[in-house]
């Protein structure tokens, strides 16, 4: 199936269940951040560099593992209104595509079901006010076989969609010392997710982060939040090549991913697109979506003169002063 056919099938399935609105990328309060997450990609175009170009290679090494694509799953939770056993099904599809799985809020049994698929898995723990709860979940993930762990530091005030705030009381802000403690309790790379400024990126680096995720939490933190691509170049200038830089929020097509790679990201975490694949065709749909998007990336790389992912630089982009 083509991308559009998968999305149409997914939307019809979710609409029949009455849950399509849950997967529309709605943001906090007015929803502007959620809408802008999709629109800002239009501010960039590609320059073609055809002569002497070759068919591109999209493979990437992350956390000492080789993957077929710079697309990974987002740090996903729930989805029980999409299908039964959603995390393990999504993990199966991600593995088949040669990618990496990220898991957010989950139970011990659900996390183990993901690990048992054999997919390389990252566990993102919420920034609970209770540090012992965070420590327990991090250690559990390490013992289960996760390849990396981390926390979404941007979620300490809880999430917000429209005027509905969820999970604020259970969360709490994390200090440098607290994050250092979390880094120290695990041998795994510790990821700081929700970095959206150069100052936080510098702090994460000094704390000992093993990677960061540049993210506005799909618009569910505050209204009128910066788009990840607006701040990615300044974050890259701080981080350099010292650790992997992931990015998420609003990514739908291979062209979106390519723009992030050009501006300094190493890989892109995608949630909604993979959920659509799951809704359309279970695990196979997830694999199909990733493969389609990765082929879109390969096509753009090939016609912009990028032989491999390391060749992708900002000079393949044009920045527009308008969005149509």
PDB file of C-alpha atoms in Angstrom:
ATOM      1  CA  UNK A   1       0.000   0.000   0.000  1.00  0.00           C
ATOM      2  CA  UNK A   2       1.049   3.600  -0.607  1.00  0.00           C
ATOM      3  CA  UNK A   3       1.446   6.108   2.234  1.00  0.00           C
ATOM      4  CA  UNK A   4      -1.821   7.888   1.483  1.00  0.00           C
ATOM      5  CA  UNK A   5      -3.719   4.607   1.317  1.00  0.00           C
ATOM      6  CA  UNK A   6      -2.355   3.518   4.697  1.00  0.00           C
ATOM      7  CA  UNK A   7      -3.275   6.846   6.292  1.00  0.00           C
ATOM      8  CA  UNK A   8      -6.785   6.745   4.819  1.00  0.00           C
ATOM      9  CA  UNK A   9      -7.312   3.189   6.045  1.00  0.00           C
ATOM     10  CA  UNK A  10      -6.017   4.126   9.502  1.00  0.00           C
ATOM     11  CA  UNK A  11      -8.226   7.199   9.776  1.00  0.00           C
ATOM     12  CA  UNK A  12     -11.288   5.204   8.755  1.00  0.00           C
ATOM     13  CA  UNK A  13     -10.496   2.544  11.366  1.00  0.00           C
ATOM     14  CA  UNK A  14      -9.904   5.115  14.119  1.00  0.00           C
ATOM     15  CA  UNK A  15     -13.000   7.114  13.144  1.00  0.00           C
ATOM     16  CA  UNK A  16     -15.099   3.939  13.374  1.00  0.00           C
ATOM     17  CA  UNK A  17     -13.837   3.548  16.950  1.00  0.00           C
ATOM     18  CA  UNK A  18     -14.530   7.197  17.731  1.00  0.00           C
ATOM     19  CA  UNK A  19     -10.904   7.959  18.623  1.00  0.00           C
ATOM     20  CA  UNK A  20      -9.510   9.658  15.508  1.00  0.00           C
ATOM     21  CA  UNK A  21      -9.419  13.045  17.257  1.00  0.00           C
ATOM     22  CA  UNK A  22      -6.942  11.612  19.784  1.00  0.00           C
ATOM     23  CA  UNK A  23      -4.367  11.255  17.011  1.00  0.00           C
ATOM     24  CA  UNK A  24      -4.717  14.637  15.318  1.00  0.00           C
ATOM     25  CA  UNK A  25      -1.661  16.208  16.988  1.00  0.00           C
ATOM     26  CA  UNK A  26      -3.685  18.592  19.137  1.00  0.00           C
ATOM     27  CA  UNK A  27      -1.613  20.912  21.320  1.00  0.00           C
ATOM     28  CA  UNK A  28      -2.056  22.853  24.524  1.00  0.00           C
ATOM     29  CA  UNK A  29      -4.753  25.528  24.851  1.00  0.00           C
ATOM     30  CA  UNK A  30      -5.310  27.137  21.413  1.00  0.00           C
ATOM     31  CA  UNK A  31      -3.464  24.228  19.790  1.00  0.00           C
ATOM     32  CA  UNK A  32      -1.132  26.557  17.893  1.00  0.00           C
ATOM     33  CA  UNK A  33       2.009  24.586  18.743  1.00  0.00           C
ATOM     34  CA  UNK A  34       0.456  21.389  17.455  1.00  0.00           C
ATOM     35  CA  UNK A  35      -0.573  23.065  14.184  1.00  0.00           C
ATOM     36  CA  UNK A  36       2.742  24.876  13.771  1.00  0.00           C
ATOM     37  CA  UNK A  37       4.599  21.599  14.242  1.00  0.00           C
ATOM     38  CA  UNK A  38       3.244  20.516  10.837  1.00  0.00           C
ATOM     39  CA  UNK A  39       3.449  23.894   9.107  1.00  0.00           C
ATOM     40  CA  UNK A  40       7.019  24.914   9.882  1.00  0.00           C
ATOM     41  CA  UNK A  41       8.494  22.221   7.657  1.00  0.00           C
ATOM     42  CA  UNK A  42       7.190  24.255   4.711  1.00  0.00           C
ATOM     43  CA  UNK A  43       9.730  26.988   5.506  1.00  0.00           C
ATOM     44  CA  UNK A  44      12.511  24.857   4.001  1.00  0.00           C
ATOM     45  CA  UNK A  45      13.093  23.666   0.457  1.00  0.00           C
ATOM     46  CA  UNK A  46      15.762  21.441  -1.097  1.00  0.00           C
ATOM     47  CA  UNK A  47      18.493  22.272  -3.591  1.00  0.00           C
ATOM     48  CA  UNK A  48      19.056  19.583  -6.211  1.00  0.00           C
ATOM     49  CA  UNK A  49      22.603  18.338  -6.815  1.00  0.00           C
ATOM     50  CA  UNK A  50      22.240  15.724  -9.521  1.00  0.00           C
ATOM     51  CA  UNK A  51      25.600  15.517 -11.297  1.00  0.00           C
ATOM     52  CA  UNK A  52      27.888  12.807  -9.863  1.00  0.00           C
ATOM     53  CA  UNK A  53      25.193  11.770  -7.378  1.00  0.00           C
ATOM     54  CA  UNK A  54      24.710   8.104  -6.473  1.00  0.00           C
ATOM     55  CA  UNK A  55      21.988   6.021  -4.852  1.00  0.00           C
ATOM     56  CA  UNK A  56      22.136   6.869  -1.153  1.00  0.00           C
ATOM     57  CA  UNK A  57      22.699   4.667   1.900  1.00  0.00           C
ATOM     58  CA  UNK A  58      20.369   5.395   4.852  1.00  0.00           C
ATOM     59  CA  UNK A  59      21.994   3.102   7.425  1.00  0.00           C
ATOM     60  CA  UNK A  60      23.068   4.540  10.781  1.00  0.00           C
ATOM     61  CA  UNK A  61      24.896   3.413  13.918  1.00  0.00           C
ATOM     62  CA  UNK A  62      23.315   4.397  17.236  1.00  0.00           C
ATOM     63  CA  UNK A  63      24.301   3.086  20.672  1.00  0.00           C
ATOM     64  CA  UNK A  64      26.764   0.706  18.970  1.00  0.00           C
ATOM     65  CA  UNK A  65      24.023  -0.890  16.879  1.00  0.00           C
ATOM     66  CA  UNK A  66      23.446  -0.661  13.140  1.00  0.00           C
ATOM     67  CA  UNK A  67      20.010   0.338  11.836  1.00  0.00           C
ATOM     68  CA  UNK A  68      18.576   0.520   8.321  1.00  0.00           C
ATOM     69  CA  UNK A  69      17.019   3.935   8.827  1.00  0.00           C
ATOM     70  CA  UNK A  70      17.354   7.193  10.789  1.00  0.00           C
ATOM     71  CA  UNK A  71      13.649   6.870  11.645  1.00  0.00           C
ATOM     72  CA  UNK A  72      12.847   5.415  15.071  1.00  0.00           C
ATOM     73  CA  UNK A  73       9.577   5.113  16.925  1.00  0.00           C
ATOM     74  CA  UNK A  74       8.548   7.838  19.328  1.00  0.00           C
ATOM     75  CA  UNK A  75       8.418   7.147  23.072  1.00  0.00           C
ATOM     76  CA  UNK A  76       4.938   5.675  22.849  1.00  0.00           C
ATOM     77  CA  UNK A  77       2.409   4.743  25.514  1.00  0.00           C
ATOM     78  CA  UNK A  78      -1.194   3.557  25.653  1.00  0.00           C
ATOM     79  CA  UNK A  79      -2.730   3.030  22.192  1.00  0.00           C
ATOM     80  CA  UNK A  80      -5.127   0.403  23.540  1.00  0.00           C
ATOM     81  CA  UNK A  81      -7.872   2.207  21.597  1.00  0.00           C
ATOM     82  CA  UNK A  82      -5.978   1.372  18.385  1.00  0.00           C
ATOM     83  CA  UNK A  83      -5.544  -2.389  18.786  1.00  0.00           C
ATOM     84  CA  UNK A  84      -4.904  -5.031  21.425  1.00  0.00           C
ATOM     85  CA  UNK A  85      -1.304  -5.485  22.629  1.00  0.00           C
ATOM     86  CA  UNK A  86      -0.313  -2.317  20.771  1.00  0.00           C
ATOM     87  CA  UNK A  87       3.238  -1.926  22.090  1.00  0.00           C
ATOM     88  CA  UNK A  88       4.354  -5.448  21.227  1.00  0.00           C
ATOM     89  CA  UNK A  89       2.715  -5.232  17.788  1.00  0.00           C
ATOM     90  CA  UNK A  90       4.335  -1.896  17.095  1.00  0.00           C
ATOM     91  CA  UNK A  91       7.679  -3.268  18.307  1.00  0.00           C
ATOM     92  CA  UNK A  92       7.380  -6.209  15.918  1.00  0.00           C
ATOM     93  CA  UNK A  93       6.803  -3.836  13.011  1.00  0.00           C
ATOM     94  CA  UNK A  94       9.689  -1.592  14.048  1.00  0.00           C
ATOM     95  CA  UNK A  95      12.046  -4.567  14.307  1.00  0.00           C
ATOM     96  CA  UNK A  96      11.066  -5.830  10.857  1.00  0.00           C
ATOM     97  CA  UNK A  97      11.882  -2.395   9.432  1.00  0.00           C
ATOM     98  CA  UNK A  98      15.363  -2.520  10.982  1.00  0.00           C
ATOM     99  CA  UNK A  99      14.690   0.339  13.367  1.00  0.00           C
ATOM    100  CA  UNK A 100      14.708   1.181  17.077  1.00  0.00           C
ATOM    101  CA  UNK A 101      11.752   1.141  19.492  1.00  0.00           C
ATOM    102  CA  UNK A 102      11.123   3.718  22.235  1.00  0.00           C
ATOM    103  CA  UNK A 103       8.647   3.116  25.061  1.00  0.00           C
ATOM    104  CA  UNK A 104       7.101   5.651  27.440  1.00  0.00           C
ATOM    105  CA  UNK A 105       4.610   4.933  30.223  1.00  0.00           C
ATOM    106  CA  UNK A 106       4.125   1.190  30.456  1.00  0.00           C
ATOM    107  CA  UNK A 107       3.746  -1.752  32.797  1.00  0.00           C
ATOM    108  CA  UNK A 108       6.483  -4.274  33.527  1.00  0.00           C
ATOM    109  CA  UNK A 109       4.678  -6.949  31.511  1.00  0.00           C
ATOM    110  CA  UNK A 110       4.121  -4.632  28.553  1.00  0.00           C
ATOM    111  CA  UNK A 111       7.762  -3.596  28.510  1.00  0.00           C
ATOM    112  CA  UNK A 112       8.911  -7.209  28.630  1.00  0.00           C
ATOM    113  CA  UNK A 113       6.598  -8.026  25.727  1.00  0.00           C
ATOM    114  CA  UNK A 114       8.436  -5.380  23.698  1.00  0.00           C
ATOM    115  CA  UNK A 115      11.864  -6.667  24.725  1.00  0.00           C
ATOM    116  CA  UNK A 116      10.859 -10.224  23.802  1.00  0.00           C
ATOM    117  CA  UNK A 117      10.307  -9.187  20.186  1.00  0.00           C
ATOM    118  CA  UNK A 118      14.062  -8.659  19.963  1.00  0.00           C
ATOM    119  CA  UNK A 119      13.809  -5.041  18.852  1.00  0.00           C
ATOM    120  CA  UNK A 120      16.487  -2.715  20.306  1.00  0.00           C
ATOM    121  CA  UNK A 121      14.493  -0.712  22.849  1.00  0.00           C
ATOM    122  CA  UNK A 122      14.839   2.611  24.683  1.00  0.00           C
ATOM    123  CA  UNK A 123      12.846   3.219  27.869  1.00  0.00           C
ATOM    124  CA  UNK A 124      11.832   6.797  28.673  1.00  0.00           C
ATOM    125  CA  UNK A 125      10.710   7.209  32.289  1.00  0.00           C
ATOM    126  CA  UNK A 126       8.476  10.105  33.288  1.00  0.00           C
ATOM    127  CA  UNK A 127      10.002  12.782  35.571  1.00  0.00           C
ATOM    128  CA  UNK A 128       8.058  11.602  38.596  1.00  0.00           C
ATOM    129  CA  UNK A 129       8.187  13.685  41.753  1.00  0.00           C
ATOM    130  CA  UNK A 130       9.094  10.410  43.447  1.00  0.00           C
ATOM    131  CA  UNK A 131      12.745   9.844  42.514  1.00  0.00           C
ATOM    132  CA  UNK A 132      12.657   6.290  43.834  1.00  0.00           C
ATOM    133  CA  UNK A 133       9.949   5.451  41.311  1.00  0.00           C
ATOM    134  CA  UNK A 134      12.180   6.735  38.520  1.00  0.00           C
ATOM    135  CA  UNK A 135      15.169   4.786  39.822  1.00  0.00           C
ATOM    136  CA  UNK A 136      13.105   1.609  40.073  1.00  0.00           C
ATOM    137  CA  UNK A 137      11.831   1.900  36.485  1.00  0.00           C
ATOM    138  CA  UNK A 138      15.298   2.689  35.127  1.00  0.00           C
ATOM    139  CA  UNK A 139      16.835  -0.329  36.852  1.00  0.00           C
ATOM    140  CA  UNK A 140      13.952  -2.517  35.681  1.00  0.00           C
ATOM    141  CA  UNK A 141      14.530  -1.416  32.079  1.00  0.00           C
ATOM    142  CA  UNK A 142      18.260  -2.085  32.304  1.00  0.00           C
ATOM    143  CA  UNK A 143      17.719  -5.551  33.756  1.00  0.00           C
ATOM    144  CA  UNK A 144      15.138  -6.342  31.067  1.00  0.00           C
ATOM    145  CA  UNK A 145      17.590  -5.566  28.270  1.00  0.00           C
ATOM    146  CA  UNK A 146      16.986  -1.966  27.175  1.00  0.00           C
ATOM    147  CA  UNK A 147      19.769  -0.406  25.106  1.00  0.00           C
ATOM    148  CA  UNK A 148      19.267   3.058  26.650  1.00  0.00           C
ATOM    149  CA  UNK A 149      17.086   4.798  29.225  1.00  0.00           C
ATOM    150  CA  UNK A 150      16.121   8.379  29.922  1.00  0.00           C
ATOM    151  CA  UNK A 151      13.477  10.841  31.014  1.00  0.00           C
ATOM    152  CA  UNK A 152      11.402  13.513  29.297  1.00  0.00           C
ATOM    153  CA  UNK A 153      12.451  16.537  31.342  1.00  0.00           C
ATOM    154  CA  UNK A 154       9.848  18.701  29.597  1.00  0.00           C
ATOM    155  CA  UNK A 155       6.962  16.782  31.180  1.00  0.00           C
ATOM    156  CA  UNK A 156       7.548  17.822  34.796  1.00  0.00           C
ATOM    157  CA  UNK A 157       4.476  20.105  34.769  1.00  0.00           C
ATOM    158  CA  UNK A 158       2.386  17.373  33.176  1.00  0.00           C
ATOM    159  CA  UNK A 159       0.931  17.471  29.689  1.00  0.00           C
ATOM    160  CA  UNK A 160      -1.823  19.667  28.310  1.00  0.00           C
ATOM    161  CA  UNK A 161      -4.162  19.162  25.351  1.00  0.00           C
ATOM    162  CA  UNK A 162      -6.643  21.967  24.822  1.00  0.00           C
ATOM    163  CA  UNK A 163      -7.637  22.997  28.331  1.00  0.00           C
ATOM    164  CA  UNK A 164      -7.191  19.523  29.780  1.00  0.00           C
ATOM    165  CA  UNK A 165      -4.093  19.014  31.926  1.00  0.00           C
ATOM    166  CA  UNK A 166      -3.017  15.489  32.731  1.00  0.00           C
ATOM    167  CA  UNK A 167      -0.615  13.989  35.294  1.00  0.00           C
ATOM    168  CA  UNK A 168       0.660  17.283  36.766  1.00  0.00           C
ATOM    169  CA  UNK A 169       0.666  16.283  40.436  1.00  0.00           C
ATOM    170  CA  UNK A 170       2.656  13.086  39.951  1.00  0.00           C
ATOM    171  CA  UNK A 171       5.515  14.865  38.163  1.00  0.00           C
ATOM    172  CA  UNK A 172       8.230  17.186  39.373  1.00  0.00           C
ATOM    173  CA  UNK A 173      11.080  19.323  37.994  1.00  0.00           C
ATOM    174  CA  UNK A 174      14.518  17.759  37.944  1.00  0.00           C
ATOM    175  CA  UNK A 175      17.664  19.544  39.099  1.00  0.00           C
ATOM    176  CA  UNK A 176      21.156  19.017  37.747  1.00  0.00           C
ATOM    177  CA  UNK A 177      22.040  16.987  40.844  1.00  0.00           C
ATOM    178  CA  UNK A 178      18.955  14.771  40.483  1.00  0.00           C
ATOM    179  CA  UNK A 179      19.709  14.088  36.829  1.00  0.00           C
ATOM    180  CA  UNK A 180      23.329  13.313  37.681  1.00  0.00           C
ATOM    181  CA  UNK A 181      22.033  10.776  40.199  1.00  0.00           C
ATOM    182  CA  UNK A 182      19.906   9.111  37.521  1.00  0.00           C
ATOM    183  CA  UNK A 183      22.816   9.020  35.079  1.00  0.00           C
ATOM    184  CA  UNK A 184      24.998   7.416  37.751  1.00  0.00           C
ATOM    185  CA  UNK A 185      22.659   4.540  38.625  1.00  0.00           C
ATOM    186  CA  UNK A 186      22.768   2.935  35.174  1.00  0.00           C
ATOM    187  CA  UNK A 187      25.475   1.679  32.841  1.00  0.00           C
ATOM    188  CA  UNK A 188      23.233   2.486  29.877  1.00  0.00           C
ATOM    189  CA  UNK A 189      23.271   5.737  27.903  1.00  0.00           C
ATOM    190  CA  UNK A 190      20.914   8.170  29.657  1.00  0.00           C
ATOM    191  CA  UNK A 191      18.788  10.292  27.327  1.00  0.00           C
ATOM    192  CA  UNK A 192      17.473  13.765  28.122  1.00  0.00           C
ATOM    193  CA  UNK A 193      14.238  14.147  26.142  1.00  0.00           C
ATOM    194  CA  UNK A 194      12.516  17.499  25.751  1.00  0.00           C
ATOM    195  CA  UNK A 195      15.573  19.708  25.198  1.00  0.00           C
ATOM    196  CA  UNK A 196      14.543  22.891  23.412  1.00  0.00           C
ATOM    197  CA  UNK A 197      17.307  25.401  24.121  1.00  0.00           C
ATOM    198  CA  UNK A 198      21.073  25.615  23.855  1.00  0.00           C
ATOM    199  CA  UNK A 199      21.317  26.232  27.605  1.00  0.00           C
ATOM    200  CA  UNK A 200      19.538  22.971  28.461  1.00  0.00           C
ATOM    201  CA  UNK A 201      21.615  21.146  25.855  1.00  0.00           C
ATOM    202  CA  UNK A 202      24.800  22.400  27.497  1.00  0.00           C
ATOM    203  CA  UNK A 203      23.535  21.347  30.927  1.00  0.00           C
ATOM    204  CA  UNK A 204      22.593  17.898  29.622  1.00  0.00           C
ATOM    205  CA  UNK A 205      26.080  17.482  28.189  1.00  0.00           C
ATOM    206  CA  UNK A 206      27.717  18.458  31.488  1.00  0.00           C
ATOM    207  CA  UNK A 207      25.380  16.131  33.413  1.00  0.00           C
ATOM    208  CA  UNK A 208      26.611  13.226  31.317  1.00  0.00           C
ATOM    209  CA  UNK A 209      23.725  12.608  28.930  1.00  0.00           C
ATOM    210  CA  UNK A 210      24.242   9.816  26.424  1.00  0.00           C
ATOM    211  CA  UNK A 211      21.884  11.494  23.936  1.00  0.00           C
ATOM    212  CA  UNK A 212      19.243  14.195  23.777  1.00  0.00           C
ATOM    213  CA  UNK A 213      15.867  14.511  22.077  1.00  0.00           C
ATOM    214  CA  UNK A 214      15.017  17.978  20.768  1.00  0.00           C
ATOM    215  CA  UNK A 215      11.261  18.090  21.254  1.00  0.00           C
ATOM    216  CA  UNK A 216       8.266  20.230  22.197  1.00  0.00           C
ATOM    217  CA  UNK A 217       6.352  17.086  23.224  1.00  0.00           C
ATOM    218  CA  UNK A 218       4.096  17.321  20.160  1.00  0.00           C
ATOM    219  CA  UNK A 219       2.758  20.650  21.392  1.00  0.00           C
ATOM    220  CA  UNK A 220       1.463  19.237  24.672  1.00  0.00           C
ATOM    221  CA  UNK A 221       3.645  21.270  27.047  1.00  0.00           C
ATOM    222  CA  UNK A 222       2.780  24.933  26.405  1.00  0.00           C
ATOM    223  CA  UNK A 223       1.062  26.973  23.720  1.00  0.00           C
ATOM    224  CA  UNK A 224       3.234  28.906  21.230  1.00  0.00           C
ATOM    225  CA  UNK A 225       6.250  26.725  21.934  1.00  0.00           C
ATOM    226  CA  UNK A 226       9.274  26.807  19.633  1.00  0.00           C
ATOM    227  CA  UNK A 227       9.443  24.251  16.844  1.00  0.00           C
ATOM    228  CA  UNK A 228      12.361  21.816  17.264  1.00  0.00           C
ATOM    229  CA  UNK A 229      13.859  22.874  13.925  1.00  0.00           C
ATOM    230  CA  UNK A 230      13.912  26.523  15.038  1.00  0.00           C
ATOM    231  CA  UNK A 231      16.364  25.722  17.831  1.00  0.00           C
ATOM    232  CA  UNK A 232      18.100  22.629  16.448  1.00  0.00           C
ATOM    233  CA  UNK A 233      21.024  24.494  14.801  1.00  0.00           C
ATOM    234  CA  UNK A 234      21.975  26.316  18.013  1.00  0.00           C
ATOM    235  CA  UNK A 235      21.681  23.073  19.972  1.00  0.00           C
ATOM    236  CA  UNK A 236      23.890  21.306  17.424  1.00  0.00           C
ATOM    237  CA  UNK A 237      26.486  24.053  17.814  1.00  0.00           C
ATOM    238  CA  UNK A 238      26.654  23.260  21.537  1.00  0.00           C
ATOM    239  CA  UNK A 239      26.499  19.458  21.333  1.00  0.00           C
ATOM    240  CA  UNK A 240      28.574  18.975  18.207  1.00  0.00           C
ATOM    241  CA  UNK A 241      29.291  15.279  17.685  1.00  0.00           C
ATOM    242  CA  UNK A 242      29.617  14.478  21.394  1.00  0.00           C
ATOM    243  CA  UNK A 243      26.369  12.480  21.507  1.00  0.00           C
ATOM    244  CA  UNK A 244      23.445  11.508  19.247  1.00  0.00           C
ATOM    245  CA  UNK A 245      20.802  14.174  18.706  1.00  0.00           C
ATOM    246  CA  UNK A 246      17.286  12.871  18.144  1.00  0.00           C
ATOM    247  CA  UNK A 247      14.339  15.107  17.317  1.00  0.00           C
ATOM    248  CA  UNK A 248      10.562  14.664  17.334  1.00  0.00           C
ATOM    249  CA  UNK A 249       7.240  16.561  17.161  1.00  0.00           C
ATOM    250  CA  UNK A 250       5.132  16.841  14.024  1.00  0.00           C
ATOM    251  CA  UNK A 251       7.142  14.678  11.628  1.00  0.00           C
ATOM    252  CA  UNK A 252       5.003  12.976   8.983  1.00  0.00           C
ATOM    253  CA  UNK A 253       7.009  12.461   5.776  1.00  0.00           C
ATOM    254  CA  UNK A 254      10.534  11.619   4.700  1.00  0.00           C
ATOM    255  CA  UNK A 255      11.076  15.220   3.611  1.00  0.00           C
ATOM    256  CA  UNK A 256      10.394  16.368   7.183  1.00  0.00           C
ATOM    257  CA  UNK A 257      12.996  13.930   8.475  1.00  0.00           C
ATOM    258  CA  UNK A 258      15.512  15.035   5.857  1.00  0.00           C
ATOM    259  CA  UNK A 259      15.204  18.666   6.964  1.00  0.00           C
ATOM    260  CA  UNK A 260      15.935  17.714  10.566  1.00  0.00           C
ATOM    261  CA  UNK A 261      18.989  15.710   9.510  1.00  0.00           C
ATOM    262  CA  UNK A 262      20.237  18.680   7.492  1.00  0.00           C
ATOM    263  CA  UNK A 263      19.894  21.002  10.485  1.00  0.00           C
ATOM    264  CA  UNK A 264      21.844  18.801  12.867  1.00  0.00           C
ATOM    265  CA  UNK A 265      19.804  15.785  13.978  1.00  0.00           C
ATOM    266  CA  UNK A 266      21.192  12.272  13.782  1.00  0.00           C
ATOM    267  CA  UNK A 267      17.797  10.553  13.816  1.00  0.00           C
ATOM    268  CA  UNK A 268      14.089  11.342  14.099  1.00  0.00           C
ATOM    269  CA  UNK A 269      11.547   9.774  16.454  1.00  0.00           C
ATOM    270  CA  UNK A 270       8.110   9.377  14.867  1.00  0.00           C
ATOM    271  CA  UNK A 271       4.956   8.576  16.795  1.00  0.00           C
ATOM    272  CA  UNK A 272       1.792   9.471  14.908  1.00  0.00           C
ATOM    273  CA  UNK A 273       2.869   8.047  11.545  1.00  0.00           C
ATOM    274  CA  UNK A 274       3.693   4.695  13.119  1.00  0.00           C
ATOM    275  CA  UNK A 275       0.415   4.669  15.032  1.00  0.00           C
ATOM    276  CA  UNK A 276      -1.358   5.210  11.712  1.00  0.00           C
ATOM    277  CA  UNK A 277       0.488   2.211  10.302  1.00  0.00           C
ATOM    278  CA  UNK A 278      -0.565   0.158  13.310  1.00  0.00           C
ATOM    279  CA  UNK A 279      -4.192   1.233  12.932  1.00  0.00           C
ATOM    280  CA  UNK A 280      -4.165   0.449   9.221  1.00  0.00           C
ATOM    281  CA  UNK A 281      -2.484  -2.921   9.156  1.00  0.00           C
ATOM    282  CA  UNK A 282      -1.165  -3.976  12.577  1.00  0.00           C
ATOM    283  CA  UNK A 283       2.589  -4.770  12.731  1.00  0.00           C
ATOM    284  CA  UNK A 284       2.870  -5.002   8.951  1.00  0.00           C
ATOM    285  CA  UNK A 285       1.468  -1.496   8.630  1.00  0.00           C
ATOM    286  CA  UNK A 286       4.163  -0.152  10.953  1.00  0.00           C
ATOM    287  CA  UNK A 287       6.857  -1.794   8.843  1.00  0.00           C
ATOM    288  CA  UNK A 288       5.272  -0.459   5.654  1.00  0.00           C
ATOM    289  CA  UNK A 289       5.150   3.110   6.965  1.00  0.00           C
ATOM    290  CA  UNK A 290       8.797   3.087   8.053  1.00  0.00           C
ATOM    291  CA  UNK A 291       9.922   1.548   4.765  1.00  0.00           C
ATOM    292  CA  UNK A 292       7.928   4.073   2.729  1.00  0.00           C
ATOM    293  CA  UNK A 293       9.314   7.027   4.675  1.00  0.00           C
ATOM    294  CA  UNK A 294      12.849   5.672   4.541  1.00  0.00           C
ATOM    295  CA  UNK A 295      12.581   5.327   0.774  1.00  0.00           C
ATOM    296  CA  UNK A 296      11.425   8.968   0.633  1.00  0.00           C
ATOM    297  CA  UNK A 297      14.581   9.915   2.549  1.00  0.00           C
ATOM    298  CA  UNK A 298      16.772   7.826   0.232  1.00  0.00           C
ATOM    299  CA  UNK A 299      15.223   9.502  -2.822  1.00  0.00           C
ATOM    300  CA  UNK A 300      15.848  13.014  -1.490  1.00  0.00           C
ATOM    301  CA  UNK A 301      19.375  12.112  -0.384  1.00  0.00           C
ATOM    302  CA  UNK A 302      20.166  10.731  -3.817  1.00  0.00           C
ATOM    303  CA  UNK A 303      19.002  13.814  -5.727  1.00  0.00           C
ATOM    304  CA  UNK A 304      20.634  16.267  -3.308  1.00  0.00           C
ATOM    305  CA  UNK A 305      24.047  14.631  -3.618  1.00  0.00           C
ATOM    306  CA  UNK A 306      24.123  12.972  -0.204  1.00  0.00           C
ATOM    307  CA  UNK A 307      25.770   9.553  -0.430  1.00  0.00           C
ATOM    308  CA  UNK A 308      25.156   8.720   3.232  1.00  0.00           C
ATOM    309  CA  UNK A 309      23.625  10.336   6.303  1.00  0.00           C
ATOM    310  CA  UNK A 310      26.884  12.066   7.257  1.00  0.00           C
ATOM    311  CA  UNK A 311      26.805  13.921   3.934  1.00  0.00           C
ATOM    312  CA  UNK A 312      23.531  15.655   4.811  1.00  0.00           C
ATOM    313  CA  UNK A 313      24.256  19.290   5.715  1.00  0.00           C
ATOM    314  CA  UNK A 314      22.307  22.526   5.913  1.00  0.00           C
ATOM    315  CA  UNK A 315      23.654  23.646   2.538  1.00  0.00           C
ATOM    316  CA  UNK A 316      21.115  21.392   0.778  1.00  0.00           C
ATOM    317  CA  UNK A 317      18.326  23.601   2.171  1.00  0.00           C
ATOM    318  CA  UNK A 318      16.875  26.952   1.225  1.00  0.00           C
ATOM    319  CA  UNK A 319      15.121  28.913   3.995  1.00  0.00           C
ATOM    320  CA  UNK A 320      11.990  30.734   2.946  1.00  0.00           C
ATOM    321  CA  UNK A 321      10.599  33.857   4.578  1.00  0.00           C
ATOM    322  CA  UNK A 322       7.052  32.658   3.952  1.00  0.00           C
ATOM    323  CA  UNK A 323       4.939  29.543   4.358  1.00  0.00           C
ATOM    324  CA  UNK A 324       2.250  28.592   1.843  1.00  0.00           C
TER     325      UNK A 324
END
